[in-house]
Coordinates of C-alpha atoms in Angstrom, one line a residue:
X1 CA 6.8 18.6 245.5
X2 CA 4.2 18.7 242.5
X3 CA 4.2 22.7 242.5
X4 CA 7.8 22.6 242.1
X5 CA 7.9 19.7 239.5
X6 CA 5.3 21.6 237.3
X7 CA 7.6 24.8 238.0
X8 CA 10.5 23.3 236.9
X9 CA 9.2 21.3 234.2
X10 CA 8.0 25.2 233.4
X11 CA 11.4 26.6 233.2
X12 CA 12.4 23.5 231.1
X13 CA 9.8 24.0 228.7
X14 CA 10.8 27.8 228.2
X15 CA 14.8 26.8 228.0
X16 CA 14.1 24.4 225.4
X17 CA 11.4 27.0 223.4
X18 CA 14.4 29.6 223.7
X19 CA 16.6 27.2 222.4
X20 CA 14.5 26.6 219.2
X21 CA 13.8 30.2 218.5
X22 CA 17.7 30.9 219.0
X23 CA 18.4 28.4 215.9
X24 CA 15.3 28.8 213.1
X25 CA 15.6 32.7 212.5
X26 CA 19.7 31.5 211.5
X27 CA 17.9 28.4 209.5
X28 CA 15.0 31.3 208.0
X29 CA 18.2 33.9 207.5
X30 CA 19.8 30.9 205.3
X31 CA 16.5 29.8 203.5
X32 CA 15.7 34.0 202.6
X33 CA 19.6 34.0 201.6
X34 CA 19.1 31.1 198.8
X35 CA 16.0 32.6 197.6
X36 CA 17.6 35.8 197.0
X37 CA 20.7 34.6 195.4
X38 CA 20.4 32.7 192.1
X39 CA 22.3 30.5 190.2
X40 CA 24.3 33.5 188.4
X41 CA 24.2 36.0 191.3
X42 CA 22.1 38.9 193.0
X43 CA 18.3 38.8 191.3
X44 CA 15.4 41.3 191.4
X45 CA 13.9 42.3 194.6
X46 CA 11.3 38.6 193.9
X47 CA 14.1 36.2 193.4
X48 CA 13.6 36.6 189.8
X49 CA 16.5 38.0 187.2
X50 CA 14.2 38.6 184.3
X51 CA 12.3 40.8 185.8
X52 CA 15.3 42.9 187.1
X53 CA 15.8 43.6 183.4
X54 CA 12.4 44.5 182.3
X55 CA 11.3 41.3 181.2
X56 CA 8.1 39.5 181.5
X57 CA 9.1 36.2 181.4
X58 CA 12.4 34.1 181.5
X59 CA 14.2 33.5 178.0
X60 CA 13.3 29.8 177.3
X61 CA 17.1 27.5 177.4
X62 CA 17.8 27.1 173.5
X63 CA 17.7 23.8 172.0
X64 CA 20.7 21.6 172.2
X65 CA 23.1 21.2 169.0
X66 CA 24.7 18.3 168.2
X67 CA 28.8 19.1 168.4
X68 CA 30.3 20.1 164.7
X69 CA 33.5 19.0 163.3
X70 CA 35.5 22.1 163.0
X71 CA 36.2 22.8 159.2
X72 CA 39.9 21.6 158.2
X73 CA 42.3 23.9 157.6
X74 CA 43.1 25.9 154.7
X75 CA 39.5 25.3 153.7
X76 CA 37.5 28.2 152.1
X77 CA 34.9 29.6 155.3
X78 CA 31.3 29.9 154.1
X79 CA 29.5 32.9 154.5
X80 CA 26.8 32.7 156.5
X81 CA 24.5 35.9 156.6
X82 CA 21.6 33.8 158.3
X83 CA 21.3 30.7 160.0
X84 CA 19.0 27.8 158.5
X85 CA 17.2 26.1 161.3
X86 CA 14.0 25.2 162.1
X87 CA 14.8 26.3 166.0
X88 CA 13.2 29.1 167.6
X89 CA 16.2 31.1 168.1
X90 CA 18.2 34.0 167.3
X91 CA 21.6 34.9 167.3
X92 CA 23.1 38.4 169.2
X93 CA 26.3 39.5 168.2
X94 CA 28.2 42.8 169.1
X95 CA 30.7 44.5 167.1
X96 CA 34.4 45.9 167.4
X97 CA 34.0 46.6 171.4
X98 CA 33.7 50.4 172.3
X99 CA 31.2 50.2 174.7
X100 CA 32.3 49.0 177.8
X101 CA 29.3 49.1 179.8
X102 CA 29.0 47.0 183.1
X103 CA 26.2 46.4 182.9
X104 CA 26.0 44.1 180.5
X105 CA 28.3 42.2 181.9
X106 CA 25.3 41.4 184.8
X107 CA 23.0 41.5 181.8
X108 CA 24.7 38.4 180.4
X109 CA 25.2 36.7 183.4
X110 CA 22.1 36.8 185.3
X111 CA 20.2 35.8 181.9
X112 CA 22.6 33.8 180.4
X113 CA 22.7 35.0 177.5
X114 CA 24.6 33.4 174.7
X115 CA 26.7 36.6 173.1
X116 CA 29.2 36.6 170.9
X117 CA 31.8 39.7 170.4
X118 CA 33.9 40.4 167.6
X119 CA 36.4 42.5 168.7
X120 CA 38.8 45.1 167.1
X121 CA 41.9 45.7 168.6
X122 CA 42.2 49.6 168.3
X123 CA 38.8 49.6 169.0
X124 CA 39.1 47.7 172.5
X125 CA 42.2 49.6 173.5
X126 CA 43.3 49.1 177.2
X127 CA 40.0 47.3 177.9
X128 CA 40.6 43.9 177.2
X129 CA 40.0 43.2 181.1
X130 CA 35.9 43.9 180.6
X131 CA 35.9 41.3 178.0
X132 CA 37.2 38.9 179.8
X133 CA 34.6 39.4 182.1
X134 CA 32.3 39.1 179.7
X135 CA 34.2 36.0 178.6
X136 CA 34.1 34.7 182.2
X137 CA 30.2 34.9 182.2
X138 CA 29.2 33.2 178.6
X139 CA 30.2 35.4 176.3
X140 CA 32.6 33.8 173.0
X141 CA 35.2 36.3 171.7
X142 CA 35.4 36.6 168.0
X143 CA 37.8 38.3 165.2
X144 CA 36.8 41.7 164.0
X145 CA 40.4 42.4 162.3
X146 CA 43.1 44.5 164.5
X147 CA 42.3 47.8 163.0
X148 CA 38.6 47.8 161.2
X149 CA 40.0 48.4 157.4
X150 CA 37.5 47.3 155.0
X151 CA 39.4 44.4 153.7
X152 CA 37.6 44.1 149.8
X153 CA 40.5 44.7 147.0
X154 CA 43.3 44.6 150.1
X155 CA 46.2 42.9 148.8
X156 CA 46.7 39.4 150.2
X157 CA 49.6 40.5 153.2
X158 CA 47.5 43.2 154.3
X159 CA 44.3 41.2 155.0
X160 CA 46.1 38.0 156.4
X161 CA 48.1 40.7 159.1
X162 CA 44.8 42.0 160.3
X163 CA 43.1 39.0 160.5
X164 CA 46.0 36.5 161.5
X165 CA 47.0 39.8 163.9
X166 CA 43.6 39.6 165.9
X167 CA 43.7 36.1 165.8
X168 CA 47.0 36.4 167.7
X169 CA 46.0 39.1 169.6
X170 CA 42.9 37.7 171.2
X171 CA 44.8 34.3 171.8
X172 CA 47.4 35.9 174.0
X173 CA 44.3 38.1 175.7
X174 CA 42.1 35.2 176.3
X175 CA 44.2 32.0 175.9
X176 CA 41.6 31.1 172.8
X177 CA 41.5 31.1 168.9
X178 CA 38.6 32.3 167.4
X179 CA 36.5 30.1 164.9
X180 CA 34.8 33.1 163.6
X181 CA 35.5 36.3 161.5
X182 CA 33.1 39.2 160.7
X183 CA 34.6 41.5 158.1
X184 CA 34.5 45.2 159.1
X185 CA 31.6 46.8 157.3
X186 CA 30.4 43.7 156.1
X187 CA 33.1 44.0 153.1
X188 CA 35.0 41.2 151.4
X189 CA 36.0 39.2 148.6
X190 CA 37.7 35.9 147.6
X191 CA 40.9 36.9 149.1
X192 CA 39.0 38.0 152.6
X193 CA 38.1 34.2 152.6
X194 CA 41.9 32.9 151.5
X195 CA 43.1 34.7 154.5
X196 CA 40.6 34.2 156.7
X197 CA 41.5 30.2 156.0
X198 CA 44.7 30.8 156.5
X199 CA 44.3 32.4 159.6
X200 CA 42.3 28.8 161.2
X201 CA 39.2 30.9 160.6
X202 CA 36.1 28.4 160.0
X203 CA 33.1 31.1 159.3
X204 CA 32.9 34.6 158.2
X205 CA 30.0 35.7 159.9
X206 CA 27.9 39.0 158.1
X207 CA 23.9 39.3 159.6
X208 CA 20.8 39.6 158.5
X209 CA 18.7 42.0 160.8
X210 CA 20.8 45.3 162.3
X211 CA 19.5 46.0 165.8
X212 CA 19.9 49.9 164.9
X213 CA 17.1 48.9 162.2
X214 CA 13.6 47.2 162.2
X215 CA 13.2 44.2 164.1
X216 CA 9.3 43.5 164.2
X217 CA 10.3 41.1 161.1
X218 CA 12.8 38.6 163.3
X219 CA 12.6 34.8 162.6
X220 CA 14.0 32.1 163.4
X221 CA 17.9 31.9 162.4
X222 CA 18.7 35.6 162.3
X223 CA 22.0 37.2 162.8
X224 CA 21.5 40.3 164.5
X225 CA 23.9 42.7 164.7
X226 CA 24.2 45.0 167.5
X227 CA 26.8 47.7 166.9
X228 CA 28.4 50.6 169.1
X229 CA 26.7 53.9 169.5
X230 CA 27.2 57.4 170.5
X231 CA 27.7 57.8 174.1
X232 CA 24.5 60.2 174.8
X233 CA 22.1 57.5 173.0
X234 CA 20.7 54.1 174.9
X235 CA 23.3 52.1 176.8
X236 CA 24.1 49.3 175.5
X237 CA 22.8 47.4 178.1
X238 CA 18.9 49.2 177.0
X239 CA 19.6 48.3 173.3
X240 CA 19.7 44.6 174.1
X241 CA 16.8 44.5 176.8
X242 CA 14.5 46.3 174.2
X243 CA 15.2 44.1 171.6
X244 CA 15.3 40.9 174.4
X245 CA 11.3 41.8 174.9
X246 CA 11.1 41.9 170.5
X247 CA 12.7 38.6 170.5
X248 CA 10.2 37.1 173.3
X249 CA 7.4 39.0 171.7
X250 CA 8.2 37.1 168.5
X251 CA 8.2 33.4 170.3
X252 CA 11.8 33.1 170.0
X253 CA 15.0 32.9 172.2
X254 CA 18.7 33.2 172.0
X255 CA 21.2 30.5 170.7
X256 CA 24.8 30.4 170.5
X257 CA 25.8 31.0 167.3
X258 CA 29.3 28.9 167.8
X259 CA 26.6 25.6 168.3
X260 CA 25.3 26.0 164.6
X261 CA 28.3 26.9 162.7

C-alpha cells in the first residue's frame, strides 16, 4: 500500500509539474511579446526604438506649454523666424512634401517626434494618403501655398487664392485648418501677411538654421528647415536621424512648434 501511495503521489507530482510547464512558456511568450513591442510599435532588436535609428539615447519629452489663445481674426500674423524660449528645444519642420519616404513615417512614430509639414499642393500630388499617415502618428500639417509661387509683389487675389486655396485644400484632406503659413522661398511682404489673415492664418513661419547648411551652431529656439532633395542624395529619413544625433549632441530636444506659437 505505501509503494503504491508514494507511486501515485509520483505520477501526481509529475501531472501537476506538466501542468505548470504547459502554462509559463504561454505566460514567458506574453511577457517577451510586451518587451518587444512598445508603446508606438515594433522597436530594435533590445526593446529600445532609439537605438533602431542610430541613436544613443532617447530624445528627452519637451517641456509642457501652457495653451495659447489663437490670434483673432483678420489680425496681422507675426513673423517668427526663431522661437524665444529659454527651453531646450528645437523645432523640425519639412517643406512642400516631395519625399514620400516610409520610413519616416516609423521615424516619427517610434520617437515621437513633434514634426510639422507645410505642404504644397502640386508638390504633394496624389500623395495626400502618406501624410495622413504621418498626421495619424504626430505629425501637424501646415500651409505651404497650392502651387509654391513666391508671393512678394503678388497682387492681393493672387496670394489670398494660394493661400486661402491650401487652406481649403488641406481642410478637405485632413478635416483640419492650419494655424500656420510658411511662404515659399521664404518671400513676402505686407500683403503676404493681409492674406495670410484673411485666410485664418495665425503665424507665418520662416527659420533660422537650414538642415541642408551648418548645424554645429543650434540653440535653443531654432526653426530648422528641412527641405526636399534629389532622389540619389540621403533619404529623408537619414537627413533627420543625422541631424537627431546634432540636436542630442547639443543638449537639446524637439518641441512642437504649434505649442509656442
Amino acid at each position: 500500500m505505501r509503494a503504491r501511495a508514494l507511486v501515485a503521489g509520483g505520477l501526481a507530482a509529475v501531472l501537476l509539474a506538466g501542468c505548470a510547464q504547459s502554462v509559463d512558456p504561454i505566460e514567458r511568450l506574453g511577457r517577451k511579446a510586451a518587451q518587444r513591442v512598445g508603446p508606438h510599435g515594433p522597436a530594435g532588436a533590445d526593446g529600445r526604438p532609439y537605438r533602431h535609428w542610430g541613436l544613443a539615447a532617447p530624445l528627452p519629452a519637451p517641456p509642457r506649454v501652457p495653451a495659447r489663445a489663437a490670434a483673432g481674426p483678420g489680425r496681422v500674423p507675426p513673423v517668427v523666424k526663431r522661437v524665444p524660449t529659454s527651453d531646450k528645444v528645437v523645432f523640425l519642420t519639412y517643406d512642400d512634401g516631395a519625399e514620400k519616404d516610409p520610413r519616416f513615417v516609423d521615424l516619427v512614430r517610434e520617437l515621437r517626434l513633434p514634426v510639422s509639414m507645410f505642404l504644397t499642393d502640386s508638390v504633394v500630388g496624389p500623395g495626400y494618403g502618406h501624410f495622413a499617415r504621418l498626421q495619424s502618428v504626430g505629425a501637424s500639417i501646415q500651409n505651404h501655398t497650392l502651387d509654391h509661387p513666391a508671393l512678394r509683389g503678388l497682387p492681393y487675389p493672387g496670394q489670398r487664392a494660394e493661400i486661402c486655396g491650401q487652406q481649403e485644400k488641406v481642410r478637405s484632406r485632413f478635416g483640419i485648418r492650419p494655424r500656420l503659413f510658411r511662404p515659399p522661398y521664404g518671400t513676402y511682404d505686407r500683403t503676404t501677411l493681409r492674406a495670410a489673415a484673411d485666410c485664418g492664418l495665425s503665424a507665418v513661419v520662416l527659420w533660422s538654421v537650414s538642415a541642408e547648411g551648418e548645424t554645429r551652431g543650434l540653440r535653443a529656439g531654432d526653426i530648422v528647415s528641412v527641405t526636399s532633395e534629389e532622389a540619389t542624395g540621403p533619404t529623408l529619413t537619414e537627413r533627420t536621424t543625422s541631424l537627431l544625433r546634432e540636436i542630442q549632441r547639443r543638449g537639446l530636444t524637439v518641441g512642437r512648434l504649434e505649442d509656442y506659437l
